[in-house]
């Protein structure tokens, strides 16, 4: 018991986040969280996020087409992949959820009925496998594991996680012990993993019942997302599997209709298979190897003619003298077998001699034999083995003992036989571990036989064994008829150890040979390799000289910890891919022209996946799920029952009032009423009839209500998911939607996001760099967490949750809240007309930023939306506060109230709790901001925008110039004035543009088509005039003004969009304050820069000549300035 108790602290979930940012003073955070909790409770009480389709009282049934209803009452329907219920949500989940969440929030502000529902995925192996492990743990250690004794082992580095690991997976855990010896408690037992999640030891035994998982984790998920402030309609929640009889009926209907359409078939095919589980192991059943498929080979039978002495001695007496023994190399290039000159084995690899029958034996690796055992060799499909020890192994022999064995190579021109030779680079983890050699077309083989011939004594072989004639097999346009020798020579490959060059050469040889090669030998001489390849393979198999063979293209481990094989067995499968070319083309066409993917990377990911995706096993015998309707010994696998469940959300709340479907919903429909024909009607595949009403036992009005909900909310507007699911779930999602629904209801958009890093590094419990959603929200509060997620990034590349951003957001939100509160109470704010220059400038900038934020929200670019709606909006406020204070006029009450109101509104999608507080408690509005529309503001005035940019750039230029002088003085360099002594600024503003610019204005005017400039035509014309150095900056300034929305007539007439001198006068007071200058003179400079008139400051109205050289550099909108020290009056 002490050992079990000792685990609790070691495996506490907080251990996985031990290296994240530590917070010290939390008063501000706590104040914000208190506000968040208040409004979360209020939103739930008021059922703010529960939305329905227009009712029959709004629009009577069957009086208006669904498309017109959606047009009259705009809607948004967005979903994320429902989380798997074997653990808590982590920050990666919240990143995906945030994309739907922010979009839903903005859709509400667009006046749309916005729906974000969420269910809970429980189908498949993980829960059942973990429950079964706990049964064993309880049996072994007792109900509370009191008989466990701690086992310490040096930690074994975990394999790199697959892309599909986008959740806190309760089936795996890695954590370091805090001991100097750097030892860990190995997560050998399932109960340890449960403890690592913080589940009380006394409660763990309950999870031995798989149904307990379905009861325990969904409420935690709901709590985490409620604490996050998610706008989810929880009425529509459900669990998958037959635990919910309504959802079970939905899945059965889906599978029946796919079968009716010929999309589900039965047949023998290769599939990744778990011997331990006794069933196919699909992507979501794996802890390692998601996306790994099988590689299909031609396995040749090279019969032994003469054993090498060592091998003969080891085999003697173990098999009949009359038995035929075959070395079995696996090749991807059967068309090249005419050129076999030898056969390679790995000298250090252990091979087995396996009994096929009394008279037939194979020499392969044990891994290869284990795969063959599930492909019709050694065992039949009705009696697959469960353990590798069941293989019919006669003897195990090192590869070195086989060297020199003479074998017959089918199709080889060397009919007298070829030798078994050593090859150091043979892999025991790929193919059969036996490799046939074709040096004419394989660079690896050619480099190896050259090396063997050179070092025959070293390798213990006869030189002539490595020197059979290399004959031409395939003619290629680039490399002649001996592709491998040519490439080895061209690429200067000197040894089999030149791995990188050989890999490149192999790719070149295979590509050239397959796509451009012509056969020079054999039955198919003269035919292209593409045509001959399959024919040669078929002939070899028909003659009995070869057989099909497949193995996993990478390591695959099931949730039960079993290393998987490839099995050839009868199974039900979804006929994705080229075998249903019409279906494949339909999906590809829609991806290319119809589906919004938001990024080229996502589009290309779909296109590539459609090309290679093939038949998918859709049933299994172990796990949780719905039974296959027509073959109930099978369950529907987890990636096949989760393709169109988004349509179930539309009616879930009408069918049941709890996630398990135990209590019927408001329509009074029972699970047995939900026959297939009802689903056909709901999903617009059939029309309503009296016969359906009678057969189903469902009232006509109830059927119409469900049809209304579906036909209103569908099509799905946005699906958000991790990019790793493009390779399976998201592609299946498209296939099945297009097969089952009318095209009016096909999905409109899918947004694939990257994985979420934490503080710039991969999230990992073992390094302590890990956060669950619950931890993040408790640590930073909901809004600060949401801001950090918005700031994390929006592309398909991996994003970064920066804890410094979350932490700084606490201070930003709290400070802004206090400022809003205090400012609204400030009786000293200016009143009256808000018409001074700075009022207009700030008001205009707010308009501009409101429009910018809207554009970014519409594009789902939340990082940019956050920048406009919060960061830049506050920068604009800060500038207004500073300049009005410097000018001695202060801020205007109406302008500031408008700022606070707009700030609350435009940040609502991202930070709704803060916005709600400001809206209701600071602005004293009467109802929730969650129901407010996005603000409509006037378009930004380009003249005021230009003036604001001028103020920004000029102020920055002046302060930077002063700062540079201070740095020069600090370094002891000469300066034109002493920044610390009394000083003044003279600003030179050009009255007119120089005449040399006229010709460039004409060029730009000619190249401007009203919206853009053709740089390819414009730049060469500018270059011809020979003034690129000074002309290009000027041309770029014109382009900037045109693209900013200034009227072309103003730009081309060489007029500024604002009064430069008047703007400088307005700036003067603020510049005095920021620079500490005693005086500011403004001089309007005439062309040539030698003379000008003082328009503000000392000697106003006076004409001055002999201006300093810097005055010549002034252009309209680009002033120059001069600092100088001035004497001060003495008292």
Tab-separated table of C-alpha atoms in Angstrom, residues 690-964:
chain	number	residue	atom	x	y	z
A	690	UNK	CA	-48.532	8.925	-44.613
A	691	UNK	CA	-46.869	5.533	-44.882
A	692	UNK	CA	-43.732	6.837	-43.135
A	693	UNK	CA	-45.800	8.360	-40.330
A	694	UNK	CA	-47.619	5.068	-39.851
A	695	UNK	CA	-44.556	2.823	-40.135
A	696	UNK	CA	-42.376	4.879	-37.808
A	697	UNK	CA	-45.011	5.809	-35.259
A	698	UNK	CA	-43.723	9.413	-35.239
A	699	UNK	CA	-46.132	12.330	-35.563
A	700	UNK	CA	-46.006	14.247	-38.842
A	701	UNK	CA	-45.203	17.499	-37.022
A	702	UNK	CA	-42.330	15.845	-35.180
A	703	UNK	CA	-40.864	14.562	-38.431
A	704	UNK	CA	-41.200	18.013	-39.964
A	705	UNK	CA	-39.539	19.617	-36.944
A	706	UNK	CA	-36.487	17.360	-37.332
A	707	UNK	CA	-36.342	17.964	-41.071
A	708	UNK	CA	-36.492	21.717	-40.430
A	709	UNK	CA	-33.570	21.587	-37.996
A	710	UNK	CA	-31.394	19.621	-40.400
A	711	UNK	CA	-32.271	21.532	-43.556
A	712	UNK	CA	-31.684	24.838	-41.775
A	713	UNK	CA	-28.374	24.122	-40.097
A	714	UNK	CA	-26.922	22.127	-42.961
A	715	UNK	CA	-24.708	22.494	-44.868
A	716	UNK	CA	-21.959	22.591	-42.286
A	717	UNK	CA	-20.264	25.977	-42.676
A	718	UNK	CA	-16.970	25.227	-40.949
A	719	UNK	CA	-15.172	22.113	-39.820
A	720	UNK	CA	-12.006	22.693	-37.778
A	721	UNK	CA	-9.511	19.947	-37.153
A	722	UNK	CA	-5.811	19.214	-36.843
A	723	UNK	CA	-3.944	18.891	-40.127
A	724	UNK	CA	-3.037	15.274	-39.321
A	725	UNK	CA	-6.671	14.268	-39.836
A	726	UNK	CA	-6.593	15.195	-43.523
A	727	UNK	CA	-5.090	11.775	-44.184
A	728	UNK	CA	-8.080	9.942	-42.751
A	729	UNK	CA	-11.062	11.494	-40.953
A	730	UNK	CA	-11.416	14.678	-42.998
A	731	UNK	CA	-11.168	12.845	-46.306
A	732	UNK	CA	-13.648	10.191	-45.126
A	733	UNK	CA	-15.898	13.061	-43.973
A	734	UNK	CA	-16.028	14.390	-47.529
A	735	UNK	CA	-16.490	10.991	-49.154
A	736	UNK	CA	-19.475	10.035	-47.014
A	737	UNK	CA	-21.156	13.437	-47.069
A	738	UNK	CA	-21.056	13.469	-50.849
A	739	UNK	CA	-22.378	9.917	-51.009
A	740	UNK	CA	-25.315	10.316	-48.631
A	741	UNK	CA	-26.549	13.911	-48.893
A	742	UNK	CA	-27.971	16.011	-51.731
A	743	UNK	CA	-25.325	18.478	-52.905
A	744	UNK	CA	-27.224	21.371	-51.326
A	745	UNK	CA	-26.040	19.957	-47.998
A	746	UNK	CA	-22.396	19.241	-48.779
A	747	UNK	CA	-19.881	20.829	-46.358
A	748	UNK	CA	-18.844	24.360	-47.220
A	749	UNK	CA	-15.518	24.809	-45.440
A	750	UNK	CA	-12.791	23.007	-43.551
A	751	UNK	CA	-9.979	24.654	-41.636
A	752	UNK	CA	-6.958	22.499	-40.826
A	753	UNK	CA	-4.684	23.920	-38.159
A	754	UNK	CA	-1.194	22.961	-37.096
A	755	UNK	CA	-0.255	21.433	-33.799
A	756	UNK	CA	0.163	23.654	-30.772
A	757	UNK	CA	3.564	24.150	-29.230
A	758	UNK	CA	3.969	25.508	-25.727
A	759	UNK	CA	6.489	28.309	-25.202
A	760	UNK	CA	8.129	27.533	-28.528
A	761	UNK	CA	8.693	23.852	-27.759
A	762	UNK	CA	6.732	20.701	-28.316
A	763	UNK	CA	4.277	19.928	-25.523
A	764	UNK	CA	5.567	16.997	-23.501
A	765	UNK	CA	4.793	15.678	-20.052
A	766	UNK	CA	8.209	14.075	-19.780
A	767	UNK	CA	9.902	17.483	-20.064
A	768	UNK	CA	7.326	19.216	-17.875
A	769	UNK	CA	6.269	21.412	-20.805
A	770	UNK	CA	2.583	20.530	-20.849
A	771	UNK	CA	-0.731	22.216	-20.032
A	772	UNK	CA	-4.245	20.870	-19.940
A	773	UNK	CA	-7.040	23.246	-20.821
A	774	UNK	CA	-8.132	23.213	-17.192
A	775	UNK	CA	-4.625	24.116	-16.009
A	776	UNK	CA	-4.341	26.952	-18.520
A	777	UNK	CA	-7.676	28.496	-17.554
A	778	UNK	CA	-7.017	28.172	-13.828
A	779	UNK	CA	-3.558	29.641	-14.290
A	780	UNK	CA	-4.411	32.594	-16.539
A	781	UNK	CA	-8.177	32.884	-16.633
A	782	UNK	CA	-10.363	32.278	-19.652
A	783	UNK	CA	-9.896	35.537	-21.555
A	784	UNK	CA	-6.119	35.671	-21.164
A	785	UNK	CA	-5.950	32.051	-22.339
A	786	UNK	CA	-8.194	32.867	-25.291
A	787	UNK	CA	-6.039	35.866	-26.229
A	788	UNK	CA	-2.906	33.694	-26.159
A	789	UNK	CA	-4.652	31.151	-28.378
A	790	UNK	CA	-5.722	33.847	-30.839
A	791	UNK	CA	-2.164	35.166	-30.825
A	792	UNK	CA	-0.740	31.660	-31.357
A	793	UNK	CA	-1.268	31.677	-35.127
A	794	UNK	CA	-3.783	30.782	-37.816
A	795	UNK	CA	-1.964	28.876	-40.544
A	796	UNK	CA	-1.518	25.153	-41.073
A	797	UNK	CA	2.009	25.382	-39.684
A	798	UNK	CA	2.471	24.612	-35.997
A	799	UNK	CA	1.314	27.418	-33.703
A	800	UNK	CA	2.734	28.517	-30.356
A	801	UNK	CA	0.909	29.130	-27.092
A	802	UNK	CA	3.193	31.627	-25.377
A	803	UNK	CA	2.645	31.782	-21.624
A	804	UNK	CA	4.234	35.226	-21.564
A	805	UNK	CA	1.440	36.410	-23.852
A	806	UNK	CA	-1.169	34.869	-21.564
A	807	UNK	CA	0.450	36.382	-18.494
A	808	UNK	CA	0.820	39.848	-20.034
A	809	UNK	CA	-2.808	39.665	-21.169
A	810	UNK	CA	-3.879	39.459	-17.530
A	811	UNK	CA	-2.202	42.800	-16.838
A	812	UNK	CA	-3.481	44.284	-20.103
A	813	UNK	CA	-7.093	43.329	-19.445
A	814	UNK	CA	-7.022	44.318	-15.792
A	815	UNK	CA	-5.356	47.674	-16.485
A	816	UNK	CA	-7.734	48.419	-19.340
A	817	UNK	CA	-10.716	47.490	-17.164
A	818	UNK	CA	-9.567	49.859	-14.412
A	819	UNK	CA	-8.876	52.626	-16.906
A	820	UNK	CA	-12.354	52.284	-18.391
A	821	UNK	CA	-13.920	52.361	-14.926
A	822	UNK	CA	-11.941	55.386	-13.783
A	823	UNK	CA	-12.277	57.335	-17.008
A	824	UNK	CA	-16.048	56.914	-17.169
A	825	UNK	CA	-16.187	58.495	-13.684
A	826	UNK	CA	-13.840	61.370	-14.612
A	827	UNK	CA	-15.753	64.655	-14.458
A	828	UNK	CA	-12.828	66.551	-15.954
A	829	UNK	CA	-13.203	65.099	-19.429
A	830	UNK	CA	-13.836	67.662	-22.121
A	831	UNK	CA	-17.411	68.108	-23.327
A	832	UNK	CA	-19.077	70.100	-26.082
A	833	UNK	CA	-18.363	69.573	-29.785
A	834	UNK	CA	-15.757	66.871	-30.432
A	835	UNK	CA	-14.271	68.671	-33.392
A	836	UNK	CA	-10.651	69.422	-32.601
A	837	UNK	CA	-8.017	67.922	-34.848
A	838	UNK	CA	-7.035	65.127	-32.437
A	839	UNK	CA	-10.651	64.133	-31.825
A	840	UNK	CA	-11.196	63.715	-35.549
A	841	UNK	CA	-7.952	61.811	-35.990
A	842	UNK	CA	-8.714	59.351	-33.178
A	843	UNK	CA	-12.328	58.931	-34.213
A	844	UNK	CA	-11.214	58.152	-37.736
A	845	UNK	CA	-8.556	55.691	-36.602
A	846	UNK	CA	-11.131	53.826	-34.542
A	847	UNK	CA	-13.292	53.545	-37.645
A	848	UNK	CA	-10.350	52.198	-39.600
A	849	UNK	CA	-9.443	49.598	-36.960
A	850	UNK	CA	-13.048	48.445	-36.583
A	851	UNK	CA	-13.124	47.758	-40.329
A	852	UNK	CA	-9.724	46.070	-40.259
A	853	UNK	CA	-10.734	43.803	-37.401
A	854	UNK	CA	-13.924	42.872	-39.219
A	855	UNK	CA	-11.984	41.891	-42.341
A	856	UNK	CA	-9.668	39.688	-40.274
A	857	UNK	CA	-12.559	38.059	-38.407
A	858	UNK	CA	-14.263	37.331	-41.717
A	859	UNK	CA	-11.071	35.706	-43.023
A	860	UNK	CA	-10.693	33.719	-39.748
A	861	UNK	CA	-7.293	35.368	-39.243
A	862	UNK	CA	-7.569	35.751	-35.499
A	863	UNK	CA	-3.993	36.773	-34.789
A	864	UNK	CA	-4.461	39.773	-37.084
A	865	UNK	CA	-7.963	40.415	-35.750
A	866	UNK	CA	-6.548	40.518	-32.226
A	867	UNK	CA	-3.878	42.964	-33.343
A	868	UNK	CA	-6.431	45.366	-34.812
A	869	UNK	CA	-9.139	44.884	-32.200
A	870	UNK	CA	-7.003	45.049	-29.063
A	871	UNK	CA	-3.346	45.934	-29.504
A	872	UNK	CA	-3.647	48.631	-32.190
A	873	UNK	CA	-6.916	49.899	-30.748
A	874	UNK	CA	-5.201	50.588	-27.448
A	875	UNK	CA	-2.169	52.128	-29.129
A	876	UNK	CA	-4.547	54.557	-30.834
A	877	UNK	CA	-6.149	55.377	-27.460
A	878	UNK	CA	-2.733	55.914	-25.873
A	879	UNK	CA	-1.712	58.302	-28.626
A	880	UNK	CA	-4.948	60.274	-28.311
A	881	UNK	CA	-4.499	60.563	-24.561
A	882	UNK	CA	-0.905	61.746	-24.931
A	883	UNK	CA	-1.461	64.342	-27.644
A	884	UNK	CA	-4.554	65.852	-26.061
A	885	UNK	CA	-2.775	66.073	-22.723
A	886	UNK	CA	0.239	67.698	-24.404
A	887	UNK	CA	-2.037	70.119	-26.207
A	888	UNK	CA	-3.642	71.039	-22.878
A	889	UNK	CA	-7.154	70.173	-24.019
A	890	UNK	CA	-7.615	66.693	-22.585
A	891	UNK	CA	-9.723	63.856	-23.950
A	892	UNK	CA	-13.337	64.299	-24.988
A	893	UNK	CA	-15.994	62.423	-22.995
A	894	UNK	CA	-18.023	61.331	-26.048
A	895	UNK	CA	-14.936	60.133	-27.900
A	896	UNK	CA	-13.745	58.104	-24.927
A	897	UNK	CA	-17.162	56.565	-24.361
A	898	UNK	CA	-17.206	55.594	-28.020
A	899	UNK	CA	-13.763	54.045	-27.625
A	900	UNK	CA	-14.857	51.967	-24.632
A	901	UNK	CA	-18.032	50.840	-26.372
A	902	UNK	CA	-16.244	49.903	-29.590
A	903	UNK	CA	-13.443	48.214	-27.680
A	904	UNK	CA	-15.898	45.975	-25.851
A	905	UNK	CA	-17.713	45.076	-29.055
A	906	UNK	CA	-14.799	44.306	-31.342
A	907	UNK	CA	-12.966	42.175	-28.795
A	908	UNK	CA	-16.093	40.156	-27.902
A	909	UNK	CA	-15.324	37.142	-30.128
A	910	UNK	CA	-11.965	36.640	-28.379
A	911	UNK	CA	-12.456	38.026	-24.849
A	912	UNK	CA	-16.196	37.833	-24.164
A	913	UNK	CA	-16.061	37.919	-20.356
A	914	UNK	CA	-14.083	41.149	-20.203
A	915	UNK	CA	-16.303	42.630	-22.906
A	916	UNK	CA	-19.460	41.632	-21.020
A	917	UNK	CA	-18.228	43.289	-17.823
A	918	UNK	CA	-17.411	46.543	-19.603
A	919	UNK	CA	-20.719	46.451	-21.491
A	920	UNK	CA	-22.968	45.819	-18.506
A	921	UNK	CA	-21.124	47.266	-15.525
A	922	UNK	CA	-19.061	50.113	-16.947
A	923	UNK	CA	-21.283	51.251	-19.823
A	924	UNK	CA	-24.450	50.243	-17.940
A	925	UNK	CA	-26.056	48.595	-20.957
A	926	UNK	CA	-29.288	46.721	-20.401
A	927	UNK	CA	-28.590	43.320	-22.001
A	928	UNK	CA	-25.732	40.962	-22.788
A	929	UNK	CA	-23.082	41.885	-25.306
A	930	UNK	CA	-23.349	38.303	-26.626
A	931	UNK	CA	-26.446	39.405	-28.553
A	932	UNK	CA	-24.991	42.632	-29.924
A	933	UNK	CA	-24.138	43.146	-33.578
A	934	UNK	CA	-20.686	44.040	-34.797
A	935	UNK	CA	-20.489	47.842	-34.892
A	936	UNK	CA	-21.269	49.645	-38.127
A	937	UNK	CA	-19.003	52.655	-38.447
A	938	UNK	CA	-18.264	55.059	-41.289
A	939	UNK	CA	-15.504	54.175	-43.689
A	940	UNK	CA	-12.192	55.672	-42.693
A	941	UNK	CA	-11.559	59.101	-44.224
A	942	UNK	CA	-8.377	58.708	-46.303
A	943	UNK	CA	-7.471	62.335	-45.653
A	944	UNK	CA	-7.536	61.859	-41.900
A	945	UNK	CA	-5.828	58.481	-42.252
A	946	UNK	CA	-3.055	60.120	-44.253
A	947	UNK	CA	-2.740	62.833	-41.630
A	948	UNK	CA	-2.504	60.181	-38.867
A	949	UNK	CA	0.236	58.334	-40.746
A	950	UNK	CA	2.038	61.623	-41.231
A	951	UNK	CA	1.820	62.400	-37.529
A	952	UNK	CA	3.049	58.915	-36.664
A	953	UNK	CA	6.001	58.906	-39.063
A	954	UNK	CA	7.038	62.488	-38.374
A	955	UNK	CA	6.878	62.097	-34.599
A	956	UNK	CA	8.855	58.867	-34.841
A	957	UNK	CA	11.453	60.445	-37.105
A	958	UNK	CA	12.006	63.396	-34.795
A	959	UNK	CA	12.260	61.352	-31.610
A	960	UNK	CA	14.557	58.831	-33.329
A	961	UNK	CA	16.838	61.584	-34.535
A	962	UNK	CA	17.128	62.971	-31.031
A	963	UNK	CA	17.757	59.501	-29.606
A	964	UNK	CA	20.548	58.958	-32.132
